[in-house]
Each structure stands twice: as C-alpha cells, then as structure tokens.
mmCIF file of C-alpha atoms in Angstrom:
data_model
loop_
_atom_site.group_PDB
_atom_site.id
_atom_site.type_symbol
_atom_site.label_atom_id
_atom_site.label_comp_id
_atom_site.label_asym_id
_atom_site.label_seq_id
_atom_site.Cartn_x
_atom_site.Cartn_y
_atom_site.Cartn_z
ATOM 1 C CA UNK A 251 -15.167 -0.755 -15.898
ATOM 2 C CA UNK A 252 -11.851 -0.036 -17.326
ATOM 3 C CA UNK A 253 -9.063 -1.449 -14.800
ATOM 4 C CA UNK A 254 -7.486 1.837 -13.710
ATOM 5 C CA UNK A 255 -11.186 3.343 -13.534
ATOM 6 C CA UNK A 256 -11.607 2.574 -9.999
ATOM 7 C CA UNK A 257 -8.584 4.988 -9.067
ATOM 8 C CA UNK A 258 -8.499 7.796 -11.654
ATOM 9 C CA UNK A 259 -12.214 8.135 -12.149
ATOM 10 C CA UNK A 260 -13.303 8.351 -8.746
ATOM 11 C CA UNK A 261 -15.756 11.152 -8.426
ATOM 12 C CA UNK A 262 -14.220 14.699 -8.275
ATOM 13 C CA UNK A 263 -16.592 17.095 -9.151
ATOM 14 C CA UNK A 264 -17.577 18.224 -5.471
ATOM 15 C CA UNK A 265 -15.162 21.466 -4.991
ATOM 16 C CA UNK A 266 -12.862 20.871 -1.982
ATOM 17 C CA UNK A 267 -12.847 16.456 -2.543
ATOM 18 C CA UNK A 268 -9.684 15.055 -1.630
ATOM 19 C CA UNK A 269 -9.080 11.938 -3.029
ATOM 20 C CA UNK A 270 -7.461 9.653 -0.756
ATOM 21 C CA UNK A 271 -4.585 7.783 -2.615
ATOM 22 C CA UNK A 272 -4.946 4.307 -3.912
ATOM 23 C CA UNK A 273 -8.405 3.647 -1.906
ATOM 24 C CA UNK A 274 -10.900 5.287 -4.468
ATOM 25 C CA UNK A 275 -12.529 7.362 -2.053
ATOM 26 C CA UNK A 276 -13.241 11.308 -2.526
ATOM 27 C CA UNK A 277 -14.401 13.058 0.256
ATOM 28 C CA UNK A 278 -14.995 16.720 1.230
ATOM 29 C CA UNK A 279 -12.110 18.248 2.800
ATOM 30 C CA UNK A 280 -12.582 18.842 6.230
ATOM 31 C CA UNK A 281 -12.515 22.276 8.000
ATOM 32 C CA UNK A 282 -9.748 21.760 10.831
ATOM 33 C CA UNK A 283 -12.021 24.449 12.454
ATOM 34 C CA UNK A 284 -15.381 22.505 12.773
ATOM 35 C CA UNK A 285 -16.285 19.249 14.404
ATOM 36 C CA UNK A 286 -17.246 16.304 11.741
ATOM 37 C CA UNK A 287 -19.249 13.364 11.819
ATOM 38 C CA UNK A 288 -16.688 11.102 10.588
ATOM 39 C CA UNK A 289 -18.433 8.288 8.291
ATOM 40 C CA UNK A 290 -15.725 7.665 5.327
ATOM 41 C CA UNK A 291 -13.031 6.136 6.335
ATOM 42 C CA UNK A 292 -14.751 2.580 8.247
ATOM 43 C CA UNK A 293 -13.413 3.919 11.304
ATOM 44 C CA UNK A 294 -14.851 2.155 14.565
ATOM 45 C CA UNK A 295 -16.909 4.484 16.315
ATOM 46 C CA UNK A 296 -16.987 2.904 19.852
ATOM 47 C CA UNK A 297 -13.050 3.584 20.154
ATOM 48 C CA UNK A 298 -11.377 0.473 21.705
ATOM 49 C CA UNK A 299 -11.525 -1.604 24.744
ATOM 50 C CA UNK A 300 -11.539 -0.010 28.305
ATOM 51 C CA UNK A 301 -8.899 -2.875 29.054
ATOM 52 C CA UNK A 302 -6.904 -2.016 26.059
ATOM 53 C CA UNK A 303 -7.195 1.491 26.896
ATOM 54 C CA UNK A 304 -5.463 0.850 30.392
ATOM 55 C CA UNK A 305 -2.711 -1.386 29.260
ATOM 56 C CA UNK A 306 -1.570 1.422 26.485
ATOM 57 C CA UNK A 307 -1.711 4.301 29.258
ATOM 58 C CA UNK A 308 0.538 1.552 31.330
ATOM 59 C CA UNK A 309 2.422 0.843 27.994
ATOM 60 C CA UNK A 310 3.362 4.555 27.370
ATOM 61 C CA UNK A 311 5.984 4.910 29.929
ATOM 62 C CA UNK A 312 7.915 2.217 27.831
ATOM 63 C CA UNK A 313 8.255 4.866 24.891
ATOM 64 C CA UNK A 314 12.075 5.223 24.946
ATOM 65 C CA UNK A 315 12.230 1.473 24.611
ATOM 66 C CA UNK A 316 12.503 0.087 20.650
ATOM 67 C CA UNK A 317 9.971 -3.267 20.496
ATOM 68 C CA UNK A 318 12.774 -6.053 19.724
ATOM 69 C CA UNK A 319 12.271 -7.771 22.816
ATOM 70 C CA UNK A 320 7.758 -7.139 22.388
ATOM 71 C CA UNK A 321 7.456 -8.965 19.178
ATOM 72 C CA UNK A 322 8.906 -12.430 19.582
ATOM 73 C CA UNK A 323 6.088 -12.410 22.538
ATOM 74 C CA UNK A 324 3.101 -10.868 20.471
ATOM 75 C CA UNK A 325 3.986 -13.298 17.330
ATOM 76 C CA UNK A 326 3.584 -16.033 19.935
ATOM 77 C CA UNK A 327 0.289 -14.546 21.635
ATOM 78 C CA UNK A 328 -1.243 -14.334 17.548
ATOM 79 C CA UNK A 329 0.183 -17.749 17.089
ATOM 80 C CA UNK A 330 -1.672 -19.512 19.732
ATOM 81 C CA UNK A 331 -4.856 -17.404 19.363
ATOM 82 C CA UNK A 332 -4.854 -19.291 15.513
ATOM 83 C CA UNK A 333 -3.752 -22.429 16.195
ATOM 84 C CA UNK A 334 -0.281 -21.420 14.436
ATOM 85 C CA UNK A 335 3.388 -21.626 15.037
ATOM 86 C CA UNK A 336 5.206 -18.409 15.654
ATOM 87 C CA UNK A 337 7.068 -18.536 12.328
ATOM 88 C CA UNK A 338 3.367 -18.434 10.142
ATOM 89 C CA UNK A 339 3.439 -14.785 11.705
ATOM 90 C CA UNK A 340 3.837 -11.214 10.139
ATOM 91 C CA UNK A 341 3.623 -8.221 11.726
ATOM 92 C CA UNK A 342 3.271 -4.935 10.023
ATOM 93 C CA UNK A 343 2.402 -1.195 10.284
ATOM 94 C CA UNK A 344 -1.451 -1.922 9.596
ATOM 95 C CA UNK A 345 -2.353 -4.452 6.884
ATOM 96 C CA UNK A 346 -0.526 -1.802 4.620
ATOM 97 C CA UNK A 347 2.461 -2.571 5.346
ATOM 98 C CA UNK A 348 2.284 -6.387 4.678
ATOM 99 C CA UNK A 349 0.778 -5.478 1.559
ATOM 100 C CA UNK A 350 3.608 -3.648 0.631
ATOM 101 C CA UNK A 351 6.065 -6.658 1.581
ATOM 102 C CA UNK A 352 3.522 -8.336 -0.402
ATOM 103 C CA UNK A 353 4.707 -6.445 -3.561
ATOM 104 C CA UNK A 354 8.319 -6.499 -3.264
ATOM 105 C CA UNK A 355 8.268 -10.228 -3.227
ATOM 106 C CA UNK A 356 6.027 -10.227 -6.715
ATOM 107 C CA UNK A 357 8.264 -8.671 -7.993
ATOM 108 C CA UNK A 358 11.186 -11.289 -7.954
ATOM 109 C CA UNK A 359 9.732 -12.655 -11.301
ATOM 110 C CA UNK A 360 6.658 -14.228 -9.402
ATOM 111 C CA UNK A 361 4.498 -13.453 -12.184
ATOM 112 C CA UNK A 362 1.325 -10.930 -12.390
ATOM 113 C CA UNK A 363 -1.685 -10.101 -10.138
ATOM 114 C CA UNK A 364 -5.143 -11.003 -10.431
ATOM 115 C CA UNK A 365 -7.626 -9.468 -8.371
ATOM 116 C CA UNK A 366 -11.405 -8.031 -8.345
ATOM 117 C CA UNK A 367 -12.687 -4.696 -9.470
ATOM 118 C CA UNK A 368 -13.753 -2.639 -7.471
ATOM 119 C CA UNK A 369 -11.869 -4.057 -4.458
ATOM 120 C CA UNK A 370 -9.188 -2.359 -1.623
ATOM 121 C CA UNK A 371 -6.733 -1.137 -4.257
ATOM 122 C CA UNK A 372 -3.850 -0.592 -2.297
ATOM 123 C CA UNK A 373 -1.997 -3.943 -3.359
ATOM 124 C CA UNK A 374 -1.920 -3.348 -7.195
ATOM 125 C CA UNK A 375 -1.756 0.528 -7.070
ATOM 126 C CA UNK A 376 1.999 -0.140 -5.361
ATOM 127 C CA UNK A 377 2.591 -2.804 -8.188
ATOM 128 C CA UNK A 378 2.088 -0.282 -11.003
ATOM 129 C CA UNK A 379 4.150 2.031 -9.303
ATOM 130 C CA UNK A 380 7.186 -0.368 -10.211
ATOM 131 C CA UNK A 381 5.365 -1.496 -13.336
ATOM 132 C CA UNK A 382 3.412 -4.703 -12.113
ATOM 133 C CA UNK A 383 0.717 -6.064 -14.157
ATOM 134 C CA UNK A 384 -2.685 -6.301 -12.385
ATOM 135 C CA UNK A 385 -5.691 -8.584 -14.032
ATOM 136 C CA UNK A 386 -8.922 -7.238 -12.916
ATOM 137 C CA UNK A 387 -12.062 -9.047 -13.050
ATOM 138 C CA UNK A 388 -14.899 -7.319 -12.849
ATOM 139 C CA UNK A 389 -18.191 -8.268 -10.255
ATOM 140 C CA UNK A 390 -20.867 -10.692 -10.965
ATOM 141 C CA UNK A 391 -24.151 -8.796 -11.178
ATOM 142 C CA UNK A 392 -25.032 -9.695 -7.959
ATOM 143 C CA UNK A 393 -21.853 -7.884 -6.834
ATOM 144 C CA UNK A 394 -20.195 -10.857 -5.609
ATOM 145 C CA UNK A 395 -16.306 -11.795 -6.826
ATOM 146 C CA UNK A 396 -16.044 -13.772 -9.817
ATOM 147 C CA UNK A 397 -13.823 -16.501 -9.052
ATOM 148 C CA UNK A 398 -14.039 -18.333 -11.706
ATOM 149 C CA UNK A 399 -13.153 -15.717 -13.615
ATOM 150 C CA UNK A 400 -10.120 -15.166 -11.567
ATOM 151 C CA UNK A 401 -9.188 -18.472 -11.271
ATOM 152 C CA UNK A 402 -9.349 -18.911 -15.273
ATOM 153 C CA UNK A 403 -7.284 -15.617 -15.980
ATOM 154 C CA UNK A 404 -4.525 -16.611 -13.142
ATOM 155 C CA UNK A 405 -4.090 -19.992 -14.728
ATOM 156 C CA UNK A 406 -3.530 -17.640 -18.002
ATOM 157 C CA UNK A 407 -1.570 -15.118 -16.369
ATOM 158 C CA UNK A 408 -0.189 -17.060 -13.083
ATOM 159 C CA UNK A 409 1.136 -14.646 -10.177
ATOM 160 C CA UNK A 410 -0.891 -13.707 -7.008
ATOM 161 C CA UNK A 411 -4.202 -13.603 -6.527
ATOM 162 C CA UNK A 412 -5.810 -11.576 -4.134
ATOM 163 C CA UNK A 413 -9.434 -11.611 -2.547
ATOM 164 C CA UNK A 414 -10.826 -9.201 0.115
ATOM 165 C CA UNK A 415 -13.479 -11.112 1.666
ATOM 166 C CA UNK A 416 -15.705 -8.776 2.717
ATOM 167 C CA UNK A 417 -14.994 -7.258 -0.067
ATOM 168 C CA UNK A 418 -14.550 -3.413 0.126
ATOM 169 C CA UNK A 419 -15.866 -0.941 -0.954
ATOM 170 C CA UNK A 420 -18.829 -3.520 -1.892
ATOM 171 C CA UNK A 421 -19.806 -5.038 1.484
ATOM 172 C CA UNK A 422 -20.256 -8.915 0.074
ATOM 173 C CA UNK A 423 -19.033 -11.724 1.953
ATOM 174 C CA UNK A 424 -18.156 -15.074 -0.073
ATOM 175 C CA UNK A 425 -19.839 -18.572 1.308
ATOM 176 C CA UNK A 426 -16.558 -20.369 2.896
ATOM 177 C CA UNK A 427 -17.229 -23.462 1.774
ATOM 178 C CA UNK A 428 -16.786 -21.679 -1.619
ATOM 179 C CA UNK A 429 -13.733 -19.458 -0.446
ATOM 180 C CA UNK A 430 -12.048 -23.058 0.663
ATOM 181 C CA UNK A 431 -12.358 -24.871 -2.721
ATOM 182 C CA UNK A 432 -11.143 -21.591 -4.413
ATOM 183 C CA UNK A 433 -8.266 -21.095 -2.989
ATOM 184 C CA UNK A 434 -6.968 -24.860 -3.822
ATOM 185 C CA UNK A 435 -7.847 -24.589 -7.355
ATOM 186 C CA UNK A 436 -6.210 -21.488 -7.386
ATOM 187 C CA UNK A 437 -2.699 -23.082 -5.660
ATOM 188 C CA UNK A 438 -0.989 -25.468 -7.962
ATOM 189 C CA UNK A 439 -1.454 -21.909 -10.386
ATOM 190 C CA UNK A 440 -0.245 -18.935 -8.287
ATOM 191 C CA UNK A 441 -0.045 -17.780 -4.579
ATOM 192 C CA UNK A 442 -3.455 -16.447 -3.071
ATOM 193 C CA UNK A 443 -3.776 -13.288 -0.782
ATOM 194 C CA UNK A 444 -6.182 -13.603 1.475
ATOM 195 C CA UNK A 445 -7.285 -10.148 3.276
ATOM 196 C CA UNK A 446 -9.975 -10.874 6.002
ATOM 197 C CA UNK A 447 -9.891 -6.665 7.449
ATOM 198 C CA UNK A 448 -13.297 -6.667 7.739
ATOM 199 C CA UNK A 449 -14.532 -10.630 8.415
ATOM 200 C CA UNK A 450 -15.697 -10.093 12.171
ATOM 201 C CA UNK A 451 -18.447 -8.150 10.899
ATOM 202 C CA UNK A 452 -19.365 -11.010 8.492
ATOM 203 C CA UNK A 453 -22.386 -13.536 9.108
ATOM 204 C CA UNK A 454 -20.031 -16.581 9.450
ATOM 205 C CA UNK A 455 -16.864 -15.046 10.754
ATOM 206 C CA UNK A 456 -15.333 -18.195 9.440
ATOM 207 C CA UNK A 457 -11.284 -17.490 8.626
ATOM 208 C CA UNK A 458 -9.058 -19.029 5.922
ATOM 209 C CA UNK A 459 -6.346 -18.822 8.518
ATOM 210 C CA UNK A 460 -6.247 -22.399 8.422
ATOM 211 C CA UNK A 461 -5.153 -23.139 5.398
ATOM 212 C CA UNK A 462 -1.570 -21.094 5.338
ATOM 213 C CA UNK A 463 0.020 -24.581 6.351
ATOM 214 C CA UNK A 464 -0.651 -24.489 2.451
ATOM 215 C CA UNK A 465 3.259 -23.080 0.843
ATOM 216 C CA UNK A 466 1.393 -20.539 -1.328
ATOM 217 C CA UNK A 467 -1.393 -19.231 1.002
ATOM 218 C CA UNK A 468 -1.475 -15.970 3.109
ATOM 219 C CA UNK A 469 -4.074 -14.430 5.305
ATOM 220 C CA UNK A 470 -3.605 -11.184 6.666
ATOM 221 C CA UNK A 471 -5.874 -9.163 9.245
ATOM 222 C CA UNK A 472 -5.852 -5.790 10.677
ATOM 223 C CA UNK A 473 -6.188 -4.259 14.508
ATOM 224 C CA UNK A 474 -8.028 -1.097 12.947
ATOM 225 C CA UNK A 475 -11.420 -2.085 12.561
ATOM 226 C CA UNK A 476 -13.478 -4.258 14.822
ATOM 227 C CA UNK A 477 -11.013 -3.767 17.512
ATOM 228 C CA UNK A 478 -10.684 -0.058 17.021
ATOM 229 C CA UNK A 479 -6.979 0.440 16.578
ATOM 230 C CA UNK A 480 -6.387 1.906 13.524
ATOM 231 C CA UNK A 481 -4.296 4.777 15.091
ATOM 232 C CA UNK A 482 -1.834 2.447 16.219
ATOM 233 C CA UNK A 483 -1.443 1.160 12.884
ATOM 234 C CA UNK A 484 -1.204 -2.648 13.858
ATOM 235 C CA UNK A 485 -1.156 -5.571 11.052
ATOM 236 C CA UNK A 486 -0.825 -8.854 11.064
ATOM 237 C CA UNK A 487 -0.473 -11.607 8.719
ATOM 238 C CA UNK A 488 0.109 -15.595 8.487
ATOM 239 C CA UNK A 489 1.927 -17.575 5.852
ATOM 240 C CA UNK A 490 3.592 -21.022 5.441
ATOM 241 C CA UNK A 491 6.901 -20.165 7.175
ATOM 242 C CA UNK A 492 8.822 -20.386 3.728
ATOM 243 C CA UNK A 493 6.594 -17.401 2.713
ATOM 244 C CA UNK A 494 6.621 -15.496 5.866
ATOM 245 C CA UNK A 495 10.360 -15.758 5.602
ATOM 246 C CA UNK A 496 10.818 -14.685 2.343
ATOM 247 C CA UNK A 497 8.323 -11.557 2.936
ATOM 248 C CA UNK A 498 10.476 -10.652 6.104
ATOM 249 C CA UNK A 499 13.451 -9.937 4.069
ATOM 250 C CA UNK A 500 11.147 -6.826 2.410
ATOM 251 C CA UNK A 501 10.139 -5.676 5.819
ATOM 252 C CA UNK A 502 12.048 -3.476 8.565
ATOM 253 C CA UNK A 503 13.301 -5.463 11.263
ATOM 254 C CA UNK A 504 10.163 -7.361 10.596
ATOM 255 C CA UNK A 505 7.510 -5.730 12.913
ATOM 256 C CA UNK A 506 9.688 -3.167 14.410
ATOM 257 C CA UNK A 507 7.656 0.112 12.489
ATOM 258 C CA UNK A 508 5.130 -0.548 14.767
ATOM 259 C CA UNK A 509 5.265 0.744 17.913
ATOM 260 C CA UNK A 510 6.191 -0.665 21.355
ATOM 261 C CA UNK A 511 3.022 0.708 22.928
ATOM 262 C CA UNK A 512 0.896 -0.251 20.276
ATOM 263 C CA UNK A 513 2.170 -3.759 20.608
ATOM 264 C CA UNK A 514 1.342 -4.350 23.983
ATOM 265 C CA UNK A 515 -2.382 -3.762 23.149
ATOM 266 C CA UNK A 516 -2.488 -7.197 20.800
ATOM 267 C CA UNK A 517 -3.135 -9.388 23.419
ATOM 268 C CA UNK A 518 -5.189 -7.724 25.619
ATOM 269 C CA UNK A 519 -7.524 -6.658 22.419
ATOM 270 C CA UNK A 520 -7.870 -10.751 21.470
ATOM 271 C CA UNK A 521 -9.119 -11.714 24.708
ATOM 272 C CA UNK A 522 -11.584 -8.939 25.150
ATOM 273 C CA UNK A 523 -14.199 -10.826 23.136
ATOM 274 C CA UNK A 524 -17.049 -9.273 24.820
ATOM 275 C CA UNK A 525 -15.905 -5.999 23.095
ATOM 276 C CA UNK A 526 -15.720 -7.378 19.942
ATOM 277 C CA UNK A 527 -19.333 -8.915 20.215
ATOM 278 C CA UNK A 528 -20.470 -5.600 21.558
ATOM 279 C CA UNK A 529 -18.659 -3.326 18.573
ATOM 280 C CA UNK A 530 -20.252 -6.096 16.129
ATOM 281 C CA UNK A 531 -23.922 -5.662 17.610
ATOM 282 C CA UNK A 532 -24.050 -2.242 17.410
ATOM 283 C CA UNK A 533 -22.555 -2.132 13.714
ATOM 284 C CA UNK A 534 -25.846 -4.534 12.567
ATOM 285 C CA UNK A 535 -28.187 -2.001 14.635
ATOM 286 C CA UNK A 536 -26.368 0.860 12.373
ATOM 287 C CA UNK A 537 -26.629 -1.464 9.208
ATOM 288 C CA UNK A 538 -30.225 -2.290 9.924
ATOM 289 C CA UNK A 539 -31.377 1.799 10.368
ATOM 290 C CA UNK A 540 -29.540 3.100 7.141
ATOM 291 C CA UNK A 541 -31.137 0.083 5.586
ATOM 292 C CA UNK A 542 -34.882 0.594 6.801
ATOM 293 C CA UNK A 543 -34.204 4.826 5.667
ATOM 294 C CA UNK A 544 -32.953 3.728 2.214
ATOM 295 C CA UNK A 545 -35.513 1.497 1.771
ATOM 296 C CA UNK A 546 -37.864 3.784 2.684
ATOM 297 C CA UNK A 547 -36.419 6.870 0.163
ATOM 298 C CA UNK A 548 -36.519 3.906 -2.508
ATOM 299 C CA UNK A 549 -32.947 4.612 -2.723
ATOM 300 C CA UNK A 550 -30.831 1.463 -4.283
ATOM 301 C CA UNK A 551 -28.304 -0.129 -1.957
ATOM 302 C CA UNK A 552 -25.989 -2.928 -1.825
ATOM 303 C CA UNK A 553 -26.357 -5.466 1.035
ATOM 304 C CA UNK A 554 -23.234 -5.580 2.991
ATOM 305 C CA UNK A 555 -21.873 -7.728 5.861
ATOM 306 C CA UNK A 556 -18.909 -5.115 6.961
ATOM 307 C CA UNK A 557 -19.073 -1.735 8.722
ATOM 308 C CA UNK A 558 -19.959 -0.019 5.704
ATOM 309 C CA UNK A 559 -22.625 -0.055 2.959
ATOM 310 C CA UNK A 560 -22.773 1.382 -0.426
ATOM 311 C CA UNK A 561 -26.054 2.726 -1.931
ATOM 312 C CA UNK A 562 -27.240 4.848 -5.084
ATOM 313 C CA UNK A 563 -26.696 8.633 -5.445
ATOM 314 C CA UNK A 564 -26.725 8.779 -9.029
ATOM 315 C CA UNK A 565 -30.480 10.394 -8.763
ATOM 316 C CA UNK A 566 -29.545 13.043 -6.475
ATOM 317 C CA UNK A 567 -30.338 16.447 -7.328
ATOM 318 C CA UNK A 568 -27.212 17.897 -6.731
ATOM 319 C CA UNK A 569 -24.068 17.396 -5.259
ATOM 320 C CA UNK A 570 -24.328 14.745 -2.133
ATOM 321 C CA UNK A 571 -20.591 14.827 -0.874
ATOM 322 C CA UNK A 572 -20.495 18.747 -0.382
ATOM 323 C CA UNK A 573 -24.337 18.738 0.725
ATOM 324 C CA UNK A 574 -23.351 16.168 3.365
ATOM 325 C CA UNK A 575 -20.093 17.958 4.118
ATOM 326 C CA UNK A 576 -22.386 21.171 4.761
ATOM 327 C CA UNK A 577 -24.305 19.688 7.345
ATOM 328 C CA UNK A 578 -21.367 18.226 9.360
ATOM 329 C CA UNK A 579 -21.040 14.500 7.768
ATOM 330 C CA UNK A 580 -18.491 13.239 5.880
ATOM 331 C CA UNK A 581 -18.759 10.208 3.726
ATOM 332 C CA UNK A 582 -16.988 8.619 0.711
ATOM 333 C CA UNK A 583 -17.900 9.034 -2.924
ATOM 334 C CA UNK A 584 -17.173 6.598 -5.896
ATOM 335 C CA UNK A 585 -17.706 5.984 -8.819
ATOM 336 C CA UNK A 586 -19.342 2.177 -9.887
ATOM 337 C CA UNK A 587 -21.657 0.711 -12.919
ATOM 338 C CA UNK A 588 -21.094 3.944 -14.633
ATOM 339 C CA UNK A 589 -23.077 5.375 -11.483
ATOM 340 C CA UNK A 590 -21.942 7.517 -8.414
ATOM 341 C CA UNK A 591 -22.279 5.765 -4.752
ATOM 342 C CA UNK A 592 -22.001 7.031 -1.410
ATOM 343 C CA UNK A 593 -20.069 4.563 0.333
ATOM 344 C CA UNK A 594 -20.597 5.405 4.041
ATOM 345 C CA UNK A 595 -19.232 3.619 7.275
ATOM 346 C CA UNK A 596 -21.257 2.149 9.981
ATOM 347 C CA UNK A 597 -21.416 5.011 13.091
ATOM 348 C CA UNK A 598 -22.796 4.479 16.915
ATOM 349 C CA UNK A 599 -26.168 4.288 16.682
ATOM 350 C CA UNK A 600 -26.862 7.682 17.689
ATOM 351 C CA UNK A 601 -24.623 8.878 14.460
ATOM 352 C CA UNK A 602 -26.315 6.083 12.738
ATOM 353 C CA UNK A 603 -29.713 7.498 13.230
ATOM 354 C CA UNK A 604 -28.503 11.523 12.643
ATOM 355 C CA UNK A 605 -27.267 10.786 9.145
ATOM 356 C CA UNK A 606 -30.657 8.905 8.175
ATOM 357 C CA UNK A 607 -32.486 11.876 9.579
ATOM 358 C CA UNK A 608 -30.023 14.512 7.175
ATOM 359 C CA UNK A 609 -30.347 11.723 4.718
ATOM 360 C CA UNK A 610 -34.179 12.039 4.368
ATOM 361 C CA UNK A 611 -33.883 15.871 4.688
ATOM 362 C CA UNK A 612 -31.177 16.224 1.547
ATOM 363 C CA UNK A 613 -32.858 13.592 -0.780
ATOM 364 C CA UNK A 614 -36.358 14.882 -0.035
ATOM 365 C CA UNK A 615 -35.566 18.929 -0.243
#
C-alpha cells in the first residue's frame, strides 16, 4: 500500500463517516440525540479505578491551582515505579503530545522517519505537515512489523524510527527478545521511538523501558487505555536525560498542559494493580467471544493482543459502518490489503456479547 494510503484512502463511502484526523479511522457520525455503543475509539469500557475516582473528586477543589509544584512529584512517582531517575521523564497531554515534541526535535536536521504501515499515524502525519520525510515499510504477511526491513531502510535513510508494539490498528505484539536486539541494531543508525500504549494487554507485558539509559532510545506510554484515563489526557514518556532535555525545550512548561487534577490520579492509578489485572481479564473474555462469533460466521480476522481486533468486511453485502451505526454500535472502518476491515475495540463483556449477537444478525440477513 502506497505510503499516504493509510490516511487518504481510508474508507468513506458510508454517508455521514467522519474521518478522524491522522488515525485512519472512519466512523459513522454519531447522533448527539441517541445513546451509542461506543466500540471505535479503544476506549476502556470499565471507566477507571474506584480509588482513582476518589482522589480526582478530592483533587478537583485544587482547580484554581496551575500544576508546577504536582509534576516534580509525579515525575518522581513514574521514576521509581520504572526503576528510572526523574530526569528520564516526560510528561505530556496524552502520548500525543510527546509525539508532537517528538517532531519538533526531528526536525533540527535529525534526519527522516522510518516506521510501519499501517501503524498509529499520528507521528509522521505531523512531520509532513512541516515537510518531513516518512519511510514506510509495509507488514510481513503474517501482519507482524518488518524490522529488518526497517532497520535496512534507516541505515539508508538514518532519522527516527518508530515501532508501536502492539501495533495498532493490527493487534500484533513483537517477541521481546526480538524487540531488544532490534532496537540496538537500530542505535549506532538513528534514534528509536518506542510506543508501548497498548502493551498491558499484551501476552508478555514485557517493557523496553529499560533500555532508555541507551542516548538514542525513548519509550513512551499512555494513562488512556488500560487505566481508563483518556479524558484526562495523561502521557508519559522516558528518555536518556540528554534526550528528555532536548524534547522539553519543544514542550510547554514541560507537563504543565496537563491538568492539576488529572495529575494527582498518576500515582494512585500505578498502584491499583488489581484494577489493571481486572480491566485486562475482562478485555481477553471480550477478545475470546468476538473471536469464537467470527470464527463461527467464517469471517477472517487478525489475532490481536490489545483491546481491539481487526477482521474482514470486504464480503459484506452492504455497507457495515452505517448498518452498525443503525443499530446503535459504532466501530472503525479502514481500509488494508486492498480490503475493507472493521477495526472494533474490546467492550465489557455484556457489550462484547451484544455486538456478536448484531454481528451474526447483519452478516447473516
């Protein structure tokens, strides 16, 4: 696939899609009126922690306060929850924003991007805004990143290279044994991006976190998904401190756009792990129902490891998006292999089990 495909030839034939910029995904626009079952956007649908919950009621008589005196203390609780020192830490308005730093700094003459397609397109949609070269290298067949392919084309082309493990929209999780040996061929070449948004969902949970004491090697993470936060728009990142320091000089106040409030929920929402294993459970219950109803409309799927899964539409007698939209659910369409795909996120298990049952009632009418 061409490499601007994955934005400008996302599926728009469904009338009332809005395309969400940068991420790919078309979806039917919502009636403000009506009452959705929201399955496009990876959204956690247990909420977050009842401990968070009572810490941010606490938290929003604070509102008139700006967060200069809250983030040297949550850079320090991130730090010791990693094994890190305080100055490996970034803080940003969701994973977004560090991205965005991200960009600014590439484009002090550090070169060109390389990257997978399809992956979270956020990162090189900014840098063609200012006229950054992107290298994308498309999937294996088995839908897994080619790294070798990426690591030959950044030794061509050196820069930044950035990997989404899980990758999204796909759903596959690299071995990170594999991930590991990568990223130090990839070093003595370019800088490597790691973005680990959805690795608590993963089979090995296993973080590259560890090896930012590397000068050219970044991890960032995100509060939106397994821990339910993605209103409060809360990212987080760690670099060698020469890195972090340089990317702080592209970012507000570093950390300030986020929110007092939303900052006193970081700690709180680390040491709630029994939320986090609960919110993980209940996302492989989810996975394992849409996979028994797909397999059981002979519909093709991908296997995925996040809180999302992408599967086959392409021999769908009409159009799935609207039909779907129609009975209340909203999902994400795209456009892969020349094929369309519904890529739809992980709900309860009660949601879970509704969309299978509209699922077998749309494919089989």
């Amino acid at each position: 696939m061409n490499r601007r495909n994955w934005i400008s030839r996302v599926t728009m034939g469904s009338a009332g899609l809005t395309l969400v910029p940068h991420l790919g995904i078309s979806m039917p626009a919502a009636d403000t009126n009506r009452i959705y079952l929201r399955l496009g956007a990876n959204e956690n649908p247990y909420g977050c922690s009842s401990e968070v919950l009572k810490v941010f009621n606490t938290a929003q008589a604070e509102v008139n306060r700006y967060a200069f005196a809250t983030i040297p203390e949550v850079k320090l609780t991130l730090a010791d929850a990693f094994g890190l020192e305080t100055n490996h830490v970034l803080i940003g308005p969701g994973s977004s924003g560090l991205l965005e730093a991200v960009v600014h700094f590439m484009l002090e003459g550090k070169g060109e991007i390389t990257t997978a397609t399809p992956t979270f397109d956020i990162l090189p949609a900014m840098f063609a805004r200012f006229n950054g070269n992107t290298n994308y290298i498309p999937l294996k067949k088995d839908h897994s990143l080619d790294l070798e392919g990426m690591l030959q084309k950044t030794r061509e082309r050196p820069g930044l290279v950035y990997i989404v493990n899980p990758n999204n929209p796909i759903g596959h999780a690299l071995n990170p044994q594999e991930l590991r040996t990568f990223i130090k061929e990839v070093t003595p070449y370019s800088y490597v991006l790691i973005d680990e948004a959805y690795l608590e969902f993963s089979d090995s949970r296993e973080s590259m976190i560890a090896m930012v004491k590397h000068p050219k090697v970044m991890v960032i993470k995100t509060f939106s998904k397994v821990y339910g936060l993605a209103g409060l728009r809360i990212g987080y990142g760690f670099a060698h401190p020469e890195w972090a320091s340089a990317l702080e000089k592209h970012m507000i106040f570093s950390g300030l756009p986020v929110s007092s409030p939303a900052l006193t929920a970081v700690k709180i929402a680390l040491e709630d792990q029994a939320f986090v294993d609960f919110v993980v459970q209940k996302n492989k219950e989810s996975r394992a129902l849409l996979v028994d109803a797909l397999e059981g409309l002979g519909i093709s799927f991908i296997p995925s490891q996040t809180s999302f899964m992408l599967f086959d539409i392409s021999k769908y007698r009409g159009d799935f998006g609207a039909d779907m939209k129609d009975k209340g659910i909203i999902i994400g369409i795209r456009d892969y292999l020349d094929k369309k795909w519904c890529r739809v996120s992980m709900g309860t298990v009660e949601e879970t089990t509704t969309f299978c049952q509209v699922l077998h009632q749309l494919w089989n009418a």
